[in-house]
PDB file of C-alpha atoms in Angstrom:
ATOM      1  CA  MET A  12      34.332  -9.332  11.815  1.00 51.00           C
ATOM      2  CA  ASP A  13      36.136  -9.498   8.503  1.00 52.00           C
ATOM      3  CA  ASN A  14      35.508  -7.121   5.597  1.00 54.00           C
ATOM      4  CA  ARG A  15      33.278  -9.533   3.679  1.00 55.00           C
ATOM      5  CA  GLN A  16      30.872  -9.782   6.581  1.00 55.00           C
ATOM      6  CA  ALA A  17      30.742  -5.995   7.014  1.00 54.00           C
ATOM      7  CA  ILE A  18      30.073  -5.448   3.303  1.00 56.00           C
ATOM      8  CA  GLY A  19      27.389  -8.124   3.309  1.00 55.00           C
ATOM      9  CA  SER A  20      25.546  -6.503   6.201  1.00 56.00           C
ATOM     10  CA  TRP A  21      25.793  -3.097   4.539  1.00 60.00           C
ATOM     11  CA  LEU A  22      24.371  -4.425   1.267  1.00 66.00           C
ATOM     12  CA  SER A  23      21.644  -6.368   3.048  1.00 68.00           C
ATOM     13  CA  GLY A  24      20.488  -3.348   5.009  1.00 70.00           C
ATOM     14  CA  PRO A  25      20.164  -2.473   8.666  1.00 70.00           C
ATOM     15  CA  ARG A  26      17.348  -4.932   9.365  1.00 68.00           C
ATOM     16  CA  ALA A  27      19.379  -7.909   8.147  1.00 73.00           C
ATOM     17  CA  ALA A  28      22.404  -6.735  10.141  1.00 71.00           C
ATOM     18  CA  ALA A  29      20.285  -6.358  13.287  1.00 72.00           C
ATOM     19  CA  GLU A  30      18.747  -9.810  12.768  1.00 71.00           C
ATOM     20  CA  ASP A  31      22.249 -11.269  12.396  1.00 76.00           C
ATOM     21  CA  MET A  32      23.059  -9.786  15.797  1.00 77.00           C
ATOM     22  CA  GLY A  33      20.031 -11.498  17.349  1.00 74.00           C
ATOM     23  CA  VAL A  34      17.345  -8.797  17.274  1.00 74.00           C
ATOM     24  CA  ASP A  35      13.833 -10.261  16.873  1.00 74.00           C
ATOM     25  CA  PHE A  36      11.508  -7.963  14.930  1.00 76.00           C
ATOM     26  CA  GLY A  37       8.655 -10.456  14.904  1.00 80.00           C
ATOM     27  CA  TYR A  38       6.433 -10.860  11.886  1.00 88.00           C
ATOM     28  CA  ARG A  39       4.731  -8.099   9.920  1.00 87.00           C
ATOM     29  CA  GLY A  40       1.524  -7.051  11.642  1.00 89.00           C
ATOM     30  CA  GLU A  41       2.405  -8.536  15.026  1.00 88.00           C
ATOM     31  CA  ARG A  42       2.415  -5.098  16.691  1.00 88.00           C
ATOM     32  CA  LEU A  43      -1.060  -4.499  15.248  1.00 88.00           C
ATOM     33  CA  GLY A  44      -2.418  -7.776  16.602  1.00 89.00           C
ATOM     34  CA  LEU A  45      -2.878  -9.312  13.153  1.00 91.00           C
ATOM     35  CA  PRO A  46      -2.245 -12.960  12.276  1.00 93.00           C
ATOM     36  CA  GLN A  47       1.015 -13.957  10.631  1.00 90.00           C
ATOM     37  CA  GLU A  48      -0.569 -15.766   7.661  1.00 92.00           C
ATOM     38  CA  GLY A  49      -3.960 -16.152   6.006  1.00 92.00           C
ATOM     39  CA  PRO A  50      -7.026 -13.907   6.061  1.00 94.00           C
ATOM     40  CA  GLY A  51      -6.571 -10.768   8.113  1.00 93.00           C
ATOM     41  CA  SER A  52      -2.776 -10.756   7.806  1.00 94.00           C
ATOM     42  CA  VAL A  53      -0.875  -7.759   6.455  1.00 94.00           C
ATOM     43  CA  ALA A  54      -0.869  -7.695   2.656  1.00 94.00           C
ATOM     44  CA  ARG A  55       2.416  -8.299   0.882  1.00 92.00           C
ATOM     45  CA  PHE A  56       3.938  -5.725  -1.457  1.00 91.00           C
ATOM     46  CA  GLY A  57       3.287  -7.767  -4.618  1.00 93.00           C
ATOM     47  CA  ARG A  58      -0.447  -8.007  -4.011  1.00 95.00           C
ATOM     48  CA  ARG A  59      -0.704  -4.328  -3.141  1.00 94.00           C
ATOM     49  CA  LEU A  60       1.198  -3.393  -6.294  1.00 95.00           C
ATOM     50  CA  GLY A  61      -0.987  -5.710  -8.376  1.00 97.00           C
ATOM     51  CA  GLY A  62      -4.190  -4.151  -7.042  1.00 97.00           C
ATOM     52  CA  LEU A  63      -2.828  -0.671  -7.671  1.00 96.00           C
ATOM     53  CA  ALA A  64      -1.826  -1.589 -11.238  1.00 97.00           C
ATOM     54  CA  ILE A  65      -5.288  -2.993 -12.007  1.00 98.00           C
ATOM     55  CA  ASP A  66      -6.975   0.155 -10.682  1.00 98.00           C
ATOM     56  CA  TRP A  67      -4.563   2.472 -12.520  1.00 97.00           C
ATOM     57  CA  ILE A  68      -4.898   0.653 -15.832  1.00 97.00           C
ATOM     58  CA  GLY A  69      -8.695   0.655 -15.514  1.00 97.00           C
ATOM     59  CA  CYS A  70      -8.732   4.393 -14.841  1.00 97.00           C
ATOM     60  CA  GLN A  71      -6.337   4.959 -17.729  1.00 96.00           C
ATOM     61  CA  VAL A  72      -8.537   3.019 -20.162  1.00 96.00           C
ATOM     62  CA  ILE A  73     -11.611   4.993 -19.072  1.00 96.00           C
ATOM     63  CA  ALA A  74      -9.755   8.311 -19.331  1.00 96.00           C
ATOM     64  CA  PHE A  75      -8.258   7.507 -22.725  1.00 96.00           C
ATOM     65  CA  GLY A  76     -11.389   6.088 -24.324  1.00 94.00           C
ATOM     66  CA  LEU A  77     -14.289   7.944 -22.744  1.00 94.00           C
ATOM     67  CA  ILE A  78     -13.038  11.294 -21.475  1.00 95.00           C
ATOM     68  CA  THR A  79     -10.150  12.450 -23.660  1.00 95.00           C
ATOM     69  CA  HIS A  80     -11.177  10.461 -26.778  1.00 92.00           C
ATOM     70  CA  GLY A  81      -7.607   9.407 -27.482  1.00 90.00           C
ATOM     71  CA  ASN A  82      -5.804  12.629 -26.522  1.00 91.00           C
ATOM     72  CA  ALA A  83      -2.728  11.105 -24.896  1.00 89.00           C
ATOM     73  CA  THR A  84      -1.475  14.370 -23.383  1.00 90.00           C
ATOM     74  CA  ALA A  85      -4.619  14.866 -21.279  1.00 92.00           C
ATOM     75  CA  THR A  86      -5.022  11.223 -20.333  1.00 95.00           C
ATOM     76  CA  GLY A  87      -2.487  11.283 -17.470  1.00 93.00           C
ATOM     77  CA  ASN A  88      -4.246  14.023 -15.520  1.00 94.00           C
ATOM     78  CA  TRP A  89      -7.659  12.456 -16.025  1.00 96.00           C
ATOM     79  CA  THR A  90      -6.298   9.071 -14.989  1.00 97.00           C
ATOM     80  CA  LEU A  91      -5.059  10.493 -11.696  1.00 96.00           C
ATOM     81  CA  ALA A  92      -8.360  12.295 -11.088  1.00 97.00           C
ATOM     82  CA  LEU A  93     -10.363   9.135 -11.790  1.00 97.00           C
ATOM     83  CA  PHE A  94      -8.058   7.102  -9.554  1.00 98.00           C
ATOM     84  CA  VAL A  95      -8.539   9.526  -6.650  1.00 98.00           C
ATOM     85  CA  VAL A  96     -12.335   9.515  -7.065  1.00 98.00           C
ATOM     86  CA  LEU A  97     -12.424   5.719  -7.440  1.00 97.00           C
ATOM     87  CA  SER A  98     -10.311   5.219  -4.313  1.00 97.00           C
ATOM     88  CA  ILE A  99     -12.294   7.627  -2.159  1.00 97.00           C
ATOM     89  CA  LEU A 100     -15.671   6.240  -3.213  1.00 97.00           C
ATOM     90  CA  THR A 101     -14.870   2.540  -3.092  1.00 97.00           C
ATOM     91  CA  VAL A 102     -12.537   2.370  -0.085  1.00 97.00           C
ATOM     92  CA  GLY A 103     -14.847   4.747   1.764  1.00 96.00           C
ATOM     93  CA  THR A 104     -17.923   2.583   1.167  1.00 96.00           C
ATOM     94  CA  VAL A 105     -16.910  -1.071   0.793  1.00 96.00           C
ATOM     95  CA  GLY A 106     -13.282  -1.002   1.968  1.00 96.00           C
ATOM     96  CA  PHE A 107     -11.585  -1.955  -1.286  1.00 97.00           C
ATOM     97  CA  THR A 108     -11.110  -0.822  -4.862  1.00 98.00           C
ATOM     98  CA  PRO A 109     -11.907  -3.168  -7.761  1.00 98.00           C
ATOM     99  CA  GLY A 110      -8.199  -3.965  -8.141  1.00 98.00           C
ATOM    100  CA  LYS A 111      -7.781  -4.710  -4.440  1.00 97.00           C
ATOM    101  CA  ARG A 112     -10.834  -6.972  -4.557  1.00 97.00           C
ATOM    102  CA  LEU A 113      -9.442  -8.906  -7.516  1.00 98.00           C
ATOM    103  CA  VAL A 114      -6.169  -9.612  -5.696  1.00 98.00           C
ATOM    104  CA  GLY A 115      -7.928 -10.338  -2.393  1.00 97.00           C
ATOM    105  CA  LEU A 116      -7.186  -7.255  -0.290  1.00 97.00           C
ATOM    106  CA  ARG A 117      -9.180  -4.930   1.930  1.00 97.00           C
ATOM    107  CA  VAL A 118      -8.307  -1.627   3.644  1.00 97.00           C
ATOM    108  CA  VAL A 119      -9.306  -1.521   7.320  1.00 96.00           C
ATOM    109  CA  ALA A 120      -8.589   0.687  10.307  1.00 96.00           C
ATOM    110  CA  GLU A 121      -5.827  -0.419  12.686  1.00 93.00           C
ATOM    111  CA  ASP A 122      -8.468  -1.632  15.127  1.00 91.00           C
ATOM    112  CA  GLY A 123     -10.093  -3.766  12.407  1.00 89.00           C
ATOM    113  CA  GLY A 124     -13.083  -1.505  11.740  1.00 91.00           C
ATOM    114  CA  ARG A 125     -13.964   0.633   8.773  1.00 93.00           C
ATOM    115  CA  LEU A 126     -12.098   3.793   7.891  1.00 94.00           C
ATOM    116  CA  GLY A 127     -13.962   7.061   8.305  1.00 94.00           C
ATOM    117  CA  PHE A 128     -14.430   9.355   5.324  1.00 95.00           C
ATOM    118  CA  GLY A 129     -11.747  11.832   6.457  1.00 96.00           C
ATOM    119  CA  ARG A 130      -9.155   9.082   6.883  1.00 97.00           C
ATOM    120  CA  VAL A 131     -10.014   7.652   3.456  1.00 97.00           C
ATOM    121  CA  VAL A 132      -9.534  11.077   1.854  1.00 97.00           C
ATOM    122  CA  LEU A 133      -6.217  11.607   3.682  1.00 97.00           C
ATOM    123  CA  ARG A 134      -4.988   8.141   2.658  1.00 97.00           C
ATOM    124  CA  THR A 135      -5.984   8.652  -0.978  1.00 97.00           C
ATOM    125  CA  VAL A 136      -4.418  12.109  -1.300  1.00 96.00           C
ATOM    126  CA  LEU A 137      -1.158  10.825   0.178  1.00 95.00           C
ATOM    127  CA  LEU A 138      -1.277   7.804  -2.146  1.00 95.00           C
ATOM    128  CA  ALA A 139      -1.765  10.115  -5.141  1.00 95.00           C
ATOM    129  CA  LEU A 140       1.382  12.005  -4.111  1.00 94.00           C
ATOM    130  CA  VAL A 141       3.274   8.663  -4.503  1.00 92.00           C
ATOM    131  CA  ILE A 142       6.230   9.442  -2.191  1.00 90.00           C
ATOM    132  CA  PRO A 143       4.388   8.615   1.083  1.00 90.00           C
ATOM    133  CA  ALA A 144       3.471   5.227  -0.367  1.00 90.00           C
ATOM    134  CA  LEU A 145       7.148   4.449  -0.964  1.00 90.00           C
ATOM    135  CA  ILE A 146       8.148   4.951   2.695  1.00 91.00           C
ATOM    136  CA  TRP A 147       7.350   1.838   4.751  1.00 89.00           C
ATOM    137  CA  ASP A 148       7.387   0.916   8.399  1.00 88.00           C
ATOM    138  CA  ARG A 149       8.484  -2.474   9.719  1.00 84.00           C
ATOM    139  CA  ASP A 150       4.953  -3.834   9.318  1.00 88.00           C
ATOM    140  CA  GLY A 151       5.140  -3.159   5.576  1.00 87.00           C
ATOM    141  CA  ARG A 152       2.623  -0.302   5.675  1.00 92.00           C
ATOM    142  CA  GLY A 153       3.238   2.778   3.578  1.00 92.00           C
ATOM    143  CA  LEU A 154       3.334   6.187   5.191  1.00 94.00           C
ATOM    144  CA  HIS A 155      -0.069   6.938   3.638  1.00 95.00           C
ATOM    145  CA  ASP A 156      -1.572   3.986   5.553  1.00 96.00           C
ATOM    146  CA  ARG A 157       0.287   4.795   8.746  1.00 94.00           C
ATOM    147  CA  LEU A 158      -0.854   8.437   8.820  1.00 95.00           C
ATOM    148  CA  ALA A 159      -4.445   7.405   8.083  1.00 96.00           C
ATOM    149  CA  ARG A 160      -4.155   4.658  10.762  1.00 95.00           C
ATOM    150  CA  ALA A 161      -5.088   2.052   8.171  1.00 96.00           C
ATOM    151  CA  VAL A 162      -3.737  -1.329   7.137  1.00 96.00           C
ATOM    152  CA  GLN A 163      -4.228  -3.412   3.998  1.00 95.00           C
ATOM    153  CA  VAL A 164      -5.091  -6.984   4.897  1.00 96.00           C
ATOM    154  CA  ARG A 165      -5.727 -10.169   2.977  1.00 96.00           C
ATOM    155  CA  VAL A 166      -9.350 -11.232   2.586  1.00 94.00           C
TER     156      VAL A 166
END
């Protein structure tokens, strides 16, 4: 192996280096028994981020206009509180937030059923802490989903 190949594998990350050596990781969601493409497959990062952005912006507009009446310093805390309440109520009842619905996503248990209330609360609190959502497994699920035994799938 020459230096260019070693630097390329380092920059590409350990997964790319392992794949170059012949390791087959399969597709995202294969270990969970989910299809590779289409409805029921694991949601991609872009869709999840889009749904989150829609929900956050909606909560921010409500906090800014209706609760704090334009007080920008208090809006951030109210936005987070509204986001937590919105997530717990909507994911706990129908399985998706308004933003997730708009981008075509649903949150389900690993076995395909609905999440229980305790798992929805755990998932939402970890999501509000942000850091667990930034740590992913090889199926593309954030730590908040993994600990709550949940998965975001396409509708």
